[in-house]
PDB file of C-alpha atoms in Angstrom:
ATOM      1  CA  UNK A  53       8.843  -3.129 -26.272  1.00  0.00           C
ATOM      2  CA  UNK A  54       6.136  -5.820 -26.187  1.00  0.00           C
ATOM      3  CA  UNK A  55       2.769  -4.076 -25.960  1.00  0.00           C
ATOM      4  CA  UNK A  56      -0.046  -5.498 -23.869  1.00  0.00           C
ATOM      5  CA  UNK A  57      -3.698  -4.546 -23.940  1.00  0.00           C
ATOM      6  CA  UNK A  58      -5.510  -2.276 -26.374  1.00  0.00           C
ATOM      7  CA  UNK A  59      -7.197   1.088 -26.477  1.00  0.00           C
ATOM      8  CA  UNK A  60      -9.955  -0.424 -24.333  1.00  0.00           C
ATOM      9  CA  UNK A  61      -7.332  -1.362 -21.763  1.00  0.00           C
ATOM     10  CA  UNK A  62      -5.977  -4.450 -20.074  1.00  0.00           C
ATOM     11  CA  UNK A  63      -7.457  -5.989 -16.931  1.00  0.00           C
ATOM     12  CA  UNK A  64      -5.314  -8.358 -14.923  1.00  0.00           C
ATOM     13  CA  UNK A  65      -6.047 -10.246 -11.717  1.00  0.00           C
ATOM     14  CA  UNK A  66      -2.909 -11.439  -9.930  1.00  0.00           C
ATOM     15  CA  UNK A  67      -3.039 -14.159  -7.268  1.00  0.00           C
ATOM     16  CA  UNK A  68       0.123 -14.180  -5.136  1.00  0.00           C
ATOM     17  CA  UNK A  69      -0.147 -17.107  -2.733  1.00  0.00           C
ATOM     18  CA  UNK A  70       2.344 -15.695  -0.210  1.00  0.00           C
ATOM     19  CA  UNK A  71       2.300 -11.907   0.188  1.00  0.00           C
ATOM     20  CA  UNK A  72       5.666 -11.739   1.938  1.00  0.00           C
ATOM     21  CA  UNK A  73       7.196 -13.047  -1.294  1.00  0.00           C
ATOM     22  CA  UNK A  74       6.533  -9.589  -2.768  1.00  0.00           C
ATOM     23  CA  UNK A  75       8.137  -7.885   0.232  1.00  0.00           C
ATOM     24  CA  UNK A  76      11.183 -10.137   0.067  1.00  0.00           C
ATOM     25  CA  UNK A  77      11.504  -9.584  -3.690  1.00  0.00           C
ATOM     26  CA  UNK A  78      11.383  -5.807  -3.253  1.00  0.00           C
ATOM     27  CA  UNK A  79      14.460  -5.946  -0.986  1.00  0.00           C
ATOM     28  CA  UNK A  80      16.655  -7.412  -3.700  1.00  0.00           C
ATOM     29  CA  UNK A  81      18.856  -4.967  -5.585  1.00  0.00           C
ATOM     30  CA  UNK A  82      17.558  -6.004  -9.015  1.00  0.00           C
ATOM     31  CA  UNK A  83      13.927  -5.601  -7.928  1.00  0.00           C
ATOM     32  CA  UNK A  84      14.056  -1.957  -6.803  1.00  0.00           C
ATOM     33  CA  UNK A  85      11.470  -1.055  -9.485  1.00  0.00           C
ATOM     34  CA  UNK A  86       8.863  -3.489  -8.112  1.00  0.00           C
ATOM     35  CA  UNK A  87       7.298  -1.266  -5.438  1.00  0.00           C
ATOM     36  CA  UNK A  88       7.336   1.939  -7.570  1.00  0.00           C
ATOM     37  CA  UNK A  89       5.688   0.022 -10.454  1.00  0.00           C
ATOM     38  CA  UNK A  90       2.945  -1.416  -8.230  1.00  0.00           C
ATOM     39  CA  UNK A  91       2.411   2.022  -6.668  1.00  0.00           C
ATOM     40  CA  UNK A  92       1.951   3.508 -10.135  1.00  0.00           C
ATOM     41  CA  UNK A  93      -0.453   0.753 -11.206  1.00  0.00           C
ATOM     42  CA  UNK A  94      -2.679   1.554  -8.210  1.00  0.00           C
ATOM     43  CA  UNK A  95      -3.754   4.791  -9.939  1.00  0.00           C
ATOM     44  CA  UNK A  96      -4.661   3.019 -13.231  1.00  0.00           C
ATOM     45  CA  UNK A  97      -2.369   5.141 -15.453  1.00  0.00           C
ATOM     46  CA  UNK A  98      -3.023   5.518 -19.176  1.00  0.00           C
ATOM     47  CA  UNK A  99       0.090   3.420 -19.763  1.00  0.00           C
ATOM     48  CA  UNK A 100       3.068   2.004 -17.904  1.00  0.00           C
ATOM     49  CA  UNK A 101       6.491   0.789 -18.993  1.00  0.00           C
ATOM     50  CA  UNK A 102       8.650  -1.597 -17.002  1.00  0.00           C
ATOM     51  CA  UNK A 103      12.143  -1.425 -18.461  1.00  0.00           C
ATOM     52  CA  UNK A 104      14.190  -4.501 -17.619  1.00  0.00           C
ATOM     53  CA  UNK A 105      17.209  -6.032 -19.318  1.00  0.00           C
ATOM     54  CA  UNK A 106      15.373  -9.225 -20.149  1.00  0.00           C
ATOM     55  CA  UNK A 107      11.924  -8.338 -21.498  1.00  0.00           C
ATOM     56  CA  UNK A 108      10.707  -4.732 -21.161  1.00  0.00           C
ATOM     57  CA  UNK A 109       6.919  -4.436 -21.134  1.00  0.00           C
ATOM     58  CA  UNK A 110       4.476  -1.642 -21.950  1.00  0.00           C
ATOM     59  CA  UNK A 111       0.823  -1.878 -20.945  1.00  0.00           C
ATOM     60  CA  UNK A 112      -1.960   0.403 -22.175  1.00  0.00           C
ATOM     61  CA  UNK A 113      -4.738   1.451 -19.747  1.00  0.00           C
ATOM     62  CA  UNK A 114      -3.825  -1.232 -17.190  1.00  0.00           C
ATOM     63  CA  UNK A 115      -6.216  -2.161 -14.370  1.00  0.00           C
ATOM     64  CA  UNK A 116      -4.531  -4.556 -11.951  1.00  0.00           C
ATOM     65  CA  UNK A 117      -6.026  -6.314  -8.930  1.00  0.00           C
ATOM     66  CA  UNK A 118      -3.688  -8.154  -6.569  1.00  0.00           C
ATOM     67  CA  UNK A 119      -4.960 -10.787  -4.133  1.00  0.00           C
ATOM     68  CA  UNK A 120      -2.645 -12.405  -1.627  1.00  0.00           C
ATOM     69  CA  UNK A 121      -2.417 -13.753   1.895  1.00  0.00           C
ATOM     70  CA  UNK A 122       0.035 -14.432   4.677  1.00  0.00           C
ATOM     71  CA  UNK A 123       0.209 -14.885   8.432  1.00  0.00           C
ATOM     72  CA  UNK A 124       0.481 -12.027  10.910  1.00  0.00           C
ATOM     73  CA  UNK A 125       3.858 -13.317  12.097  1.00  0.00           C
ATOM     74  CA  UNK A 126       5.354 -13.564   8.613  1.00  0.00           C
ATOM     75  CA  UNK A 127       4.044 -10.148   7.592  1.00  0.00           C
ATOM     76  CA  UNK A 128       5.620  -8.326  10.547  1.00  0.00           C
ATOM     77  CA  UNK A 129       8.861 -10.234  10.045  1.00  0.00           C
ATOM     78  CA  UNK A 130       9.284  -9.031   6.456  1.00  0.00           C
ATOM     79  CA  UNK A 131       7.871  -5.487   6.656  1.00  0.00           C
ATOM     80  CA  UNK A 132      10.389  -2.649   6.606  1.00  0.00           C
ATOM     81  CA  UNK A 133       9.721   1.042   7.078  1.00  0.00           C
ATOM     82  CA  UNK A 134      10.329   1.557   3.356  1.00  0.00           C
ATOM     83  CA  UNK A 135       7.231  -0.500   2.529  1.00  0.00           C
ATOM     84  CA  UNK A 136       5.168   1.918   4.655  1.00  0.00           C
ATOM     85  CA  UNK A 137       6.865   5.266   3.986  1.00  0.00           C
ATOM     86  CA  UNK A 138       6.753   4.607   0.216  1.00  0.00           C
ATOM     87  CA  UNK A 139       2.957   4.325   0.402  1.00  0.00           C
ATOM     88  CA  UNK A 140       3.048   0.716  -0.817  1.00  0.00           C
ATOM     89  CA  UNK A 141       1.266  -1.034   2.058  1.00  0.00           C
ATOM     90  CA  UNK A 142      -1.432   1.612   2.507  1.00  0.00           C
ATOM     91  CA  UNK A 143      -2.640   0.881  -1.024  1.00  0.00           C
ATOM     92  CA  UNK A 144      -3.932  -2.526   0.112  1.00  0.00           C
ATOM     93  CA  UNK A 145      -7.077  -3.523   2.002  1.00  0.00           C
ATOM     94  CA  UNK A 146      -6.617  -5.997   4.844  1.00  0.00           C
ATOM     95  CA  UNK A 147      -8.762  -8.845   6.135  1.00  0.00           C
ATOM     96  CA  UNK A 148      -8.126 -11.165   9.056  1.00  0.00           C
ATOM     97  CA  UNK A 149      -9.719 -14.398  10.159  1.00  0.00           C
ATOM     98  CA  UNK A 150      -9.182 -17.298  12.461  1.00  0.00           C
ATOM     99  CA  UNK A 151      -7.589 -20.473  11.192  1.00  0.00           C
ATOM    100  CA  UNK A 152     -10.172 -22.881   9.822  1.00  0.00           C
ATOM    101  CA  UNK A 153     -10.498 -26.430  11.156  1.00  0.00           C
ATOM    102  CA  UNK A 154      -8.111 -28.912   9.559  1.00  0.00           C
ATOM    103  CA  UNK A 155      -9.748 -30.897   6.754  1.00  0.00           C
ATOM    104  CA  UNK A 156      -7.902 -34.058   5.834  1.00  0.00           C
ATOM    105  CA  UNK A 157     -10.020 -34.726   2.731  1.00  0.00           C
ATOM    106  CA  UNK A 158     -11.531 -31.461   1.420  1.00  0.00           C
ATOM    107  CA  UNK A 159     -14.484 -31.600  -0.963  1.00  0.00           C
ATOM    108  CA  UNK A 160     -14.010 -30.835  -4.614  1.00  0.00           C
ATOM    109  CA  UNK A 161     -14.926 -27.177  -5.395  1.00  0.00           C
ATOM    110  CA  UNK A 162     -18.357 -26.631  -6.965  1.00  0.00           C
ATOM    111  CA  UNK A 163     -17.203 -24.856 -10.115  1.00  0.00           C
ATOM    112  CA  UNK A 164     -20.736 -24.514 -11.520  1.00  0.00           C
ATOM    113  CA  UNK A 165     -21.861 -22.608  -8.440  1.00  0.00           C
ATOM    114  CA  UNK A 166     -18.777 -20.398  -8.623  1.00  0.00           C
ATOM    115  CA  UNK A 167     -19.376 -19.700 -12.318  1.00  0.00           C
ATOM    116  CA  UNK A 168     -22.989 -18.735 -11.546  1.00  0.00           C
ATOM    117  CA  UNK A 169     -21.854 -16.205  -8.939  1.00  0.00           C
ATOM    118  CA  UNK A 170     -19.309 -14.706 -11.358  1.00  0.00           C
ATOM    119  CA  UNK A 171     -21.903 -14.511 -14.140  1.00  0.00           C
ATOM    120  CA  UNK A 172     -24.343 -12.703 -11.845  1.00  0.00           C
ATOM    121  CA  UNK A 173     -21.758 -10.089 -10.940  1.00  0.00           C
ATOM    122  CA  UNK A 174     -20.361  -9.708 -14.453  1.00  0.00           C
ATOM    123  CA  UNK A 175     -21.158  -6.441 -16.183  1.00  0.00           C
ATOM    124  CA  UNK A 176     -21.693  -5.970 -19.931  1.00  0.00           C
ATOM    125  CA  UNK A 177     -18.585  -5.301 -21.991  1.00  0.00           C
ATOM    126  CA  UNK A 178     -17.585  -1.656 -22.294  1.00  0.00           C
ATOM    127  CA  UNK A 179     -18.169  -1.727 -26.031  1.00  0.00           C
ATOM    128  CA  UNK A 180     -21.770  -2.843 -25.466  1.00  0.00           C
ATOM    129  CA  UNK A 181     -22.578  -0.218 -22.848  1.00  0.00           C
ATOM    130  CA  UNK A 182     -21.458   3.431 -22.663  1.00  0.00           C
ATOM    131  CA  UNK A 183     -19.322   4.517 -19.744  1.00  0.00           C
ATOM    132  CA  UNK A 184     -21.063   6.185 -16.816  1.00  0.00           C
ATOM    133  CA  UNK A 185     -20.072   8.633 -14.136  1.00  0.00           C
ATOM    134  CA  UNK A 186     -21.362   7.861 -10.652  1.00  0.00           C
ATOM    135  CA  UNK A 187     -22.043  10.666  -8.198  1.00  0.00           C
ATOM    136  CA  UNK A 188     -23.150  10.677  -4.586  1.00  0.00           C
ATOM    137  CA  UNK A 189     -26.866  11.051  -3.972  1.00  0.00           C
ATOM    138  CA  UNK A 190     -27.941  14.162  -2.036  1.00  0.00           C
ATOM    139  CA  UNK A 191     -28.139  12.299   1.296  1.00  0.00           C
ATOM    140  CA  UNK A 192     -24.908  10.404   0.679  1.00  0.00           C
ATOM    141  CA  UNK A 193     -23.104  13.622  -0.291  1.00  0.00           C
ATOM    142  CA  UNK A 194     -24.073  15.323   2.984  1.00  0.00           C
ATOM    143  CA  UNK A 195     -22.939  12.298   4.988  1.00  0.00           C
ATOM    144  CA  UNK A 196     -19.644  12.000   3.119  1.00  0.00           C
ATOM    145  CA  UNK A 197     -18.777  15.657   3.668  1.00  0.00           C
ATOM    146  CA  UNK A 198     -19.000  15.084   7.427  1.00  0.00           C
ATOM    147  CA  UNK A 199     -17.295  11.676   7.480  1.00  0.00           C
ATOM    148  CA  UNK A 200     -14.470  12.727   5.152  1.00  0.00           C
ATOM    149  CA  UNK A 201     -13.578  15.637   7.420  1.00  0.00           C
ATOM    150  CA  UNK A 202     -13.657  13.330  10.440  1.00  0.00           C
ATOM    151  CA  UNK A 203     -11.424  10.724   8.796  1.00  0.00           C
ATOM    152  CA  UNK A 204      -8.868  13.326   7.712  1.00  0.00           C
ATOM    153  CA  UNK A 205      -8.631  14.765  11.231  1.00  0.00           C
ATOM    154  CA  UNK A 206      -8.221  11.531  13.194  1.00  0.00           C
ATOM    155  CA  UNK A 207      -5.370  11.648  15.716  1.00  0.00           C
ATOM    156  CA  UNK A 208      -3.593   8.290  15.668  1.00  0.00           C
ATOM    157  CA  UNK A 209      -1.927   8.933  19.011  1.00  0.00           C
ATOM    158  CA  UNK A 210       1.420   9.912  17.534  1.00  0.00           C
ATOM    159  CA  UNK A 211       1.864   6.477  15.940  1.00  0.00           C
ATOM    160  CA  UNK A 212       3.666   7.388  12.698  1.00  0.00           C
ATOM    161  CA  UNK A 213       3.262   3.907  11.209  1.00  0.00           C
ATOM    162  CA  UNK A 214      -0.485   3.820  11.880  1.00  0.00           C
ATOM    163  CA  UNK A 215      -0.880   7.377  10.617  1.00  0.00           C
ATOM    164  CA  UNK A 216       0.758   6.534   7.280  1.00  0.00           C
ATOM    165  CA  UNK A 217      -1.168   3.283   6.921  1.00  0.00           C
ATOM    166  CA  UNK A 218      -4.480   5.172   7.228  1.00  0.00           C
ATOM    167  CA  UNK A 219      -3.741   7.904   4.666  1.00  0.00           C
ATOM    168  CA  UNK A 220      -5.794   6.252   1.908  1.00  0.00           C
ATOM    169  CA  UNK A 221      -8.673   5.036   4.080  1.00  0.00           C
ATOM    170  CA  UNK A 222     -11.136   7.704   2.753  1.00  0.00           C
ATOM    171  CA  UNK A 223     -10.255   6.699  -0.830  1.00  0.00           C
ATOM    172  CA  UNK A 224     -10.828   3.023  -0.094  1.00  0.00           C
ATOM    173  CA  UNK A 225     -14.188   3.710   1.562  1.00  0.00           C
ATOM    174  CA  UNK A 226     -15.428   5.759  -1.377  1.00  0.00           C
ATOM    175  CA  UNK A 227     -14.202   3.142  -3.868  1.00  0.00           C
ATOM    176  CA  UNK A 228     -16.094   0.416  -2.021  1.00  0.00           C
ATOM    177  CA  UNK A 229     -19.246   2.540  -2.023  1.00  0.00           C
ATOM    178  CA  UNK A 230     -18.773   2.964  -5.781  1.00  0.00           C
ATOM    179  CA  UNK A 231     -18.394  -0.803  -6.153  1.00  0.00           C
ATOM    180  CA  UNK A 232     -21.683  -1.299  -4.306  1.00  0.00           C
ATOM    181  CA  UNK A 233     -23.381   1.145  -6.677  1.00  0.00           C
ATOM    182  CA  UNK A 234     -21.991  -0.563  -9.782  1.00  0.00           C
ATOM    183  CA  UNK A 235     -22.816  -4.121  -8.719  1.00  0.00           C
ATOM    184  CA  UNK A 236     -26.293  -3.168  -7.437  1.00  0.00           C
ATOM    185  CA  UNK A 237     -27.016  -1.195 -10.639  1.00  0.00           C
ATOM    186  CA  UNK A 238     -28.117   1.974  -8.840  1.00  0.00           C
ATOM    187  CA  UNK A 239     -28.068   5.313 -10.624  1.00  0.00           C
ATOM    188  CA  UNK A 240     -25.850   6.953  -8.004  1.00  0.00           C
ATOM    189  CA  UNK A 241     -23.939   6.067  -4.833  1.00  0.00           C
ATOM    190  CA  UNK A 242     -26.793   5.825  -2.341  1.00  0.00           C
ATOM    191  CA  UNK A 243     -26.844   6.626   1.375  1.00  0.00           C
ATOM    192  CA  UNK A 244     -27.101   2.986   2.526  1.00  0.00           C
ATOM    193  CA  UNK A 245     -24.227   1.982   0.244  1.00  0.00           C
ATOM    194  CA  UNK A 246     -22.024   4.653   1.807  1.00  0.00           C
ATOM    195  CA  UNK A 247     -23.102   3.578   5.307  1.00  0.00           C
ATOM    196  CA  UNK A 248     -22.011   0.004   4.516  1.00  0.00           C
ATOM    197  CA  UNK A 249     -18.663   1.234   3.137  1.00  0.00           C
ATOM    198  CA  UNK A 250     -18.070   3.351   6.259  1.00  0.00           C
ATOM    199  CA  UNK A 251     -18.742   0.317   8.444  1.00  0.00           C
ATOM    200  CA  UNK A 252     -16.152  -1.589   6.423  1.00  0.00           C
ATOM    201  CA  UNK A 253     -13.781   1.352   6.998  1.00  0.00           C
ATOM    202  CA  UNK A 254     -14.157   0.843  10.728  1.00  0.00           C
ATOM    203  CA  UNK A 255     -13.224  -2.800  10.235  1.00  0.00           C
ATOM    204  CA  UNK A 256     -10.124  -1.732   8.295  1.00  0.00           C
ATOM    205  CA  UNK A 257      -9.047   0.499  11.175  1.00  0.00           C
ATOM    206  CA  UNK A 258      -9.389  -2.417  13.610  1.00  0.00           C
ATOM    207  CA  UNK A 259      -7.371  -4.766  11.401  1.00  0.00           C
ATOM    208  CA  UNK A 260      -4.583  -2.276  10.660  1.00  0.00           C
ATOM    209  CA  UNK A 261      -4.339  -1.370  14.349  1.00  0.00           C
ATOM    210  CA  UNK A 262      -3.916  -5.026  15.212  1.00  0.00           C
ATOM    211  CA  UNK A 263      -1.325  -5.585  12.493  1.00  0.00           C
ATOM    212  CA  UNK A 264       0.708  -2.382  12.633  1.00  0.00           C
ATOM    213  CA  UNK A 265      -0.367  -0.307  15.623  1.00  0.00           C
ATOM    214  CA  UNK A 266       2.561  -0.093  18.006  1.00  0.00           C
ATOM    215  CA  UNK A 267       4.361  -2.845  16.094  1.00  0.00           C
ATOM    216  CA  UNK A 268       8.134  -2.440  15.787  1.00  0.00           C
ATOM    217  CA  UNK A 269       8.811  -1.964  12.070  1.00  0.00           C
ATOM    218  CA  UNK A 270      12.434  -2.481  11.224  1.00  0.00           C
ATOM    219  CA  UNK A 271      14.491  -0.100   9.086  1.00  0.00           C
ATOM    220  CA  UNK A 272      15.125  -1.035   5.461  1.00  0.00           C
ATOM    221  CA  UNK A 273      18.423  -2.317   4.129  1.00  0.00           C
ATOM    222  CA  UNK A 274      19.460   1.174   3.010  1.00  0.00           C
ATOM    223  CA  UNK A 275      18.318   2.707   6.304  1.00  0.00           C
ATOM    224  CA  UNK A 276      20.375   0.157   8.252  1.00  0.00           C
ATOM    225  CA  UNK A 277      23.435   1.098   6.202  1.00  0.00           C
ATOM    226  CA  UNK A 278      22.865   4.794   6.877  1.00  0.00           C
ATOM    227  CA  UNK A 279      22.480   4.151  10.613  1.00  0.00           C
ATOM    228  CA  UNK A 280      25.652   2.060  10.620  1.00  0.00           C
ATOM    229  CA  UNK A 281      27.666   4.796   8.853  1.00  0.00           C
ATOM    230  CA  UNK A 282      26.466   7.387  11.371  1.00  0.00           C
ATOM    231  CA  UNK A 283      27.384   5.047  14.237  1.00  0.00           C
ATOM    232  CA  UNK A 284      30.861   4.538  12.780  1.00  0.00           C
ATOM    233  CA  UNK A 285      31.319   8.334  12.799  1.00  0.00           C
ATOM    234  CA  UNK A 286      30.836   8.425  16.578  1.00  0.00           C
ATOM    235  CA  UNK A 287      27.099   8.895  16.178  1.00  0.00           C
ATOM    236  CA  UNK A 288      27.075  12.268  14.422  1.00  0.00           C
ATOM    237  CA  UNK A 289      28.140  13.665  11.055  1.00  0.00           C
ATOM    238  CA  UNK A 290      27.247  16.283   8.406  1.00  0.00           C
ATOM    239  CA  UNK A 291      24.522  15.139   6.024  1.00  0.00           C
ATOM    240  CA  UNK A 292      26.774  16.031   3.071  1.00  0.00           C
ATOM    241  CA  UNK A 293      29.494  13.714   4.398  1.00  0.00           C
ATOM    242  CA  UNK A 294      26.943  10.951   4.840  1.00  0.00           C
ATOM    243  CA  UNK A 295      25.815  11.400   1.245  1.00  0.00           C
ATOM    244  CA  UNK A 296      29.426  11.091   0.053  1.00  0.00           C
ATOM    245  CA  UNK A 297      29.859   7.855   2.014  1.00  0.00           C
ATOM    246  CA  UNK A 298      26.762   6.189   0.569  1.00  0.00           C
ATOM    247  CA  UNK A 299      28.066   7.064  -2.888  1.00  0.00           C
ATOM    248  CA  UNK A 300      25.743   6.453  -5.832  1.00  0.00           C
ATOM    249  CA  UNK A 301      23.531   3.974  -4.003  1.00  0.00           C
ATOM    250  CA  UNK A 302      21.222   6.637  -2.533  1.00  0.00           C
ATOM    251  CA  UNK A 303      20.254   9.880  -4.274  1.00  0.00           C
ATOM    252  CA  UNK A 304      20.336  13.137  -2.313  1.00  0.00           C
ATOM    253  CA  UNK A 305      16.526  13.484  -2.432  1.00  0.00           C
ATOM    254  CA  UNK A 306      16.055   9.873  -1.296  1.00  0.00           C
ATOM    255  CA  UNK A 307      18.520  10.402   1.558  1.00  0.00           C
ATOM    256  CA  UNK A 308      16.655  13.517   2.782  1.00  0.00           C
ATOM    257  CA  UNK A 309      13.364  11.601   2.739  1.00  0.00           C
ATOM    258  CA  UNK A 310      14.968   8.658   4.523  1.00  0.00           C
ATOM    259  CA  UNK A 311      16.474  10.832   7.268  1.00  0.00           C
ATOM    260  CA  UNK A 312      13.152  12.618   7.762  1.00  0.00           C
ATOM    261  CA  UNK A 313      11.403   9.235   8.178  1.00  0.00           C
ATOM    262  CA  UNK A 314      14.080   8.005  10.617  1.00  0.00           C
ATOM    263  CA  UNK A 315      13.704  11.236  12.598  1.00  0.00           C
ATOM    264  CA  UNK A 316       9.934  10.697  12.895  1.00  0.00           C
ATOM    265  CA  UNK A 317      10.656   7.198  14.171  1.00  0.00           C
ATOM    266  CA  UNK A 318      13.016   8.596  16.788  1.00  0.00           C
ATOM    267  CA  UNK A 319      16.126   6.924  15.346  1.00  0.00           C
ATOM    268  CA  UNK A 320      18.032  10.095  14.346  1.00  0.00           C
ATOM    269  CA  UNK A 321      17.995  13.826  15.057  1.00  0.00           C
ATOM    270  CA  UNK A 322      18.577  16.504  12.401  1.00  0.00           C
ATOM    271  CA  UNK A 323      20.209  19.792  13.467  1.00  0.00           C
ATOM    272  CA  UNK A 324      21.998  22.756  11.942  1.00  0.00           C
ATOM    273  CA  UNK A 325      25.644  23.344  12.899  1.00  0.00           C
ATOM    274  CA  UNK A 326      27.541  26.262  11.356  1.00  0.00           C
ATOM    275  CA  UNK A 327      24.927  26.563   8.563  1.00  0.00           C
ATOM    276  CA  UNK A 328      25.352  22.866   7.702  1.00  0.00           C
ATOM    277  CA  UNK A 329      22.730  20.130   8.342  1.00  0.00           C
ATOM    278  CA  UNK A 330      23.971  17.411  10.683  1.00  0.00           C
ATOM    279  CA  UNK A 331      22.464  14.051  11.578  1.00  0.00           C
ATOM    280  CA  UNK A 332      22.955  12.332  14.927  1.00  0.00           C
ATOM    281  CA  UNK A 333      21.827   8.983  16.287  1.00  0.00           C
ATOM    282  CA  UNK A 334      19.227   9.025  19.033  1.00  0.00           C
ATOM    283  CA  UNK A 335      20.196   6.747  21.879  1.00  0.00           C
ATOM    284  CA  UNK A 336      17.697   3.884  22.051  1.00  0.00           C
ATOM    285  CA  UNK A 337      16.347   2.555  25.331  1.00  0.00           C
ATOM    286  CA  UNK A 338      17.332  -0.999  26.160  1.00  0.00           C
TER     287      UNK A 338
END
């Protein structure tokens, strides 16, 4: 297996011009490993292997940053419940803005100015500076204890999609506060840095609410097949029979998770009949 990186690790910045290209790719049968691999990379594992028929790859200590963009309309058109229930979309941070004025002849980018900004933010190489553990200052720690509890207890009004999208919000806020501490060269995560990160967290809530709050998220390809099979059985059938019909395409554990997600969305109802679990379609309002 080709090996990338070294003991010090491999940093990679990925620019994907159109974000929905990733979503579309993940729906293809031969790309079913894409979302699980990106989910795993989010946690910066010690190593990762992507086994494909063409060119399997192994990366040591990978740190991957993914930047992309799309329009609100295209995003909602391509998103399926799988992208949310798998935890894929809640690993991203979202930003929205109005369309800029049309520029027929844009100016050439000032690369020297850009290089100066990058140089100012650049940190010394790891080999030249020992690693450091950042902790919250006393004031920041007291504030975070209160805010963390508040964030974990927020009631999203029964909106399952919004609830799942906000699961990692506390993690993202704390990571941004850490980024402030690193770039500002402070000895710890300070109170004002945490305040700024919490304000950004409020912005994230506003953006995600606009994008996903109350938005109809369609079922995935596999979920549509499951719903169709149940419909063909007069709208109700034993879960074991359903598993037999989907054959080897969906594992038993995956099917249980899928049915639980569809039940939360109000698409199916799970019951017990004669000691056997049954699944029934829920009649949808016109």
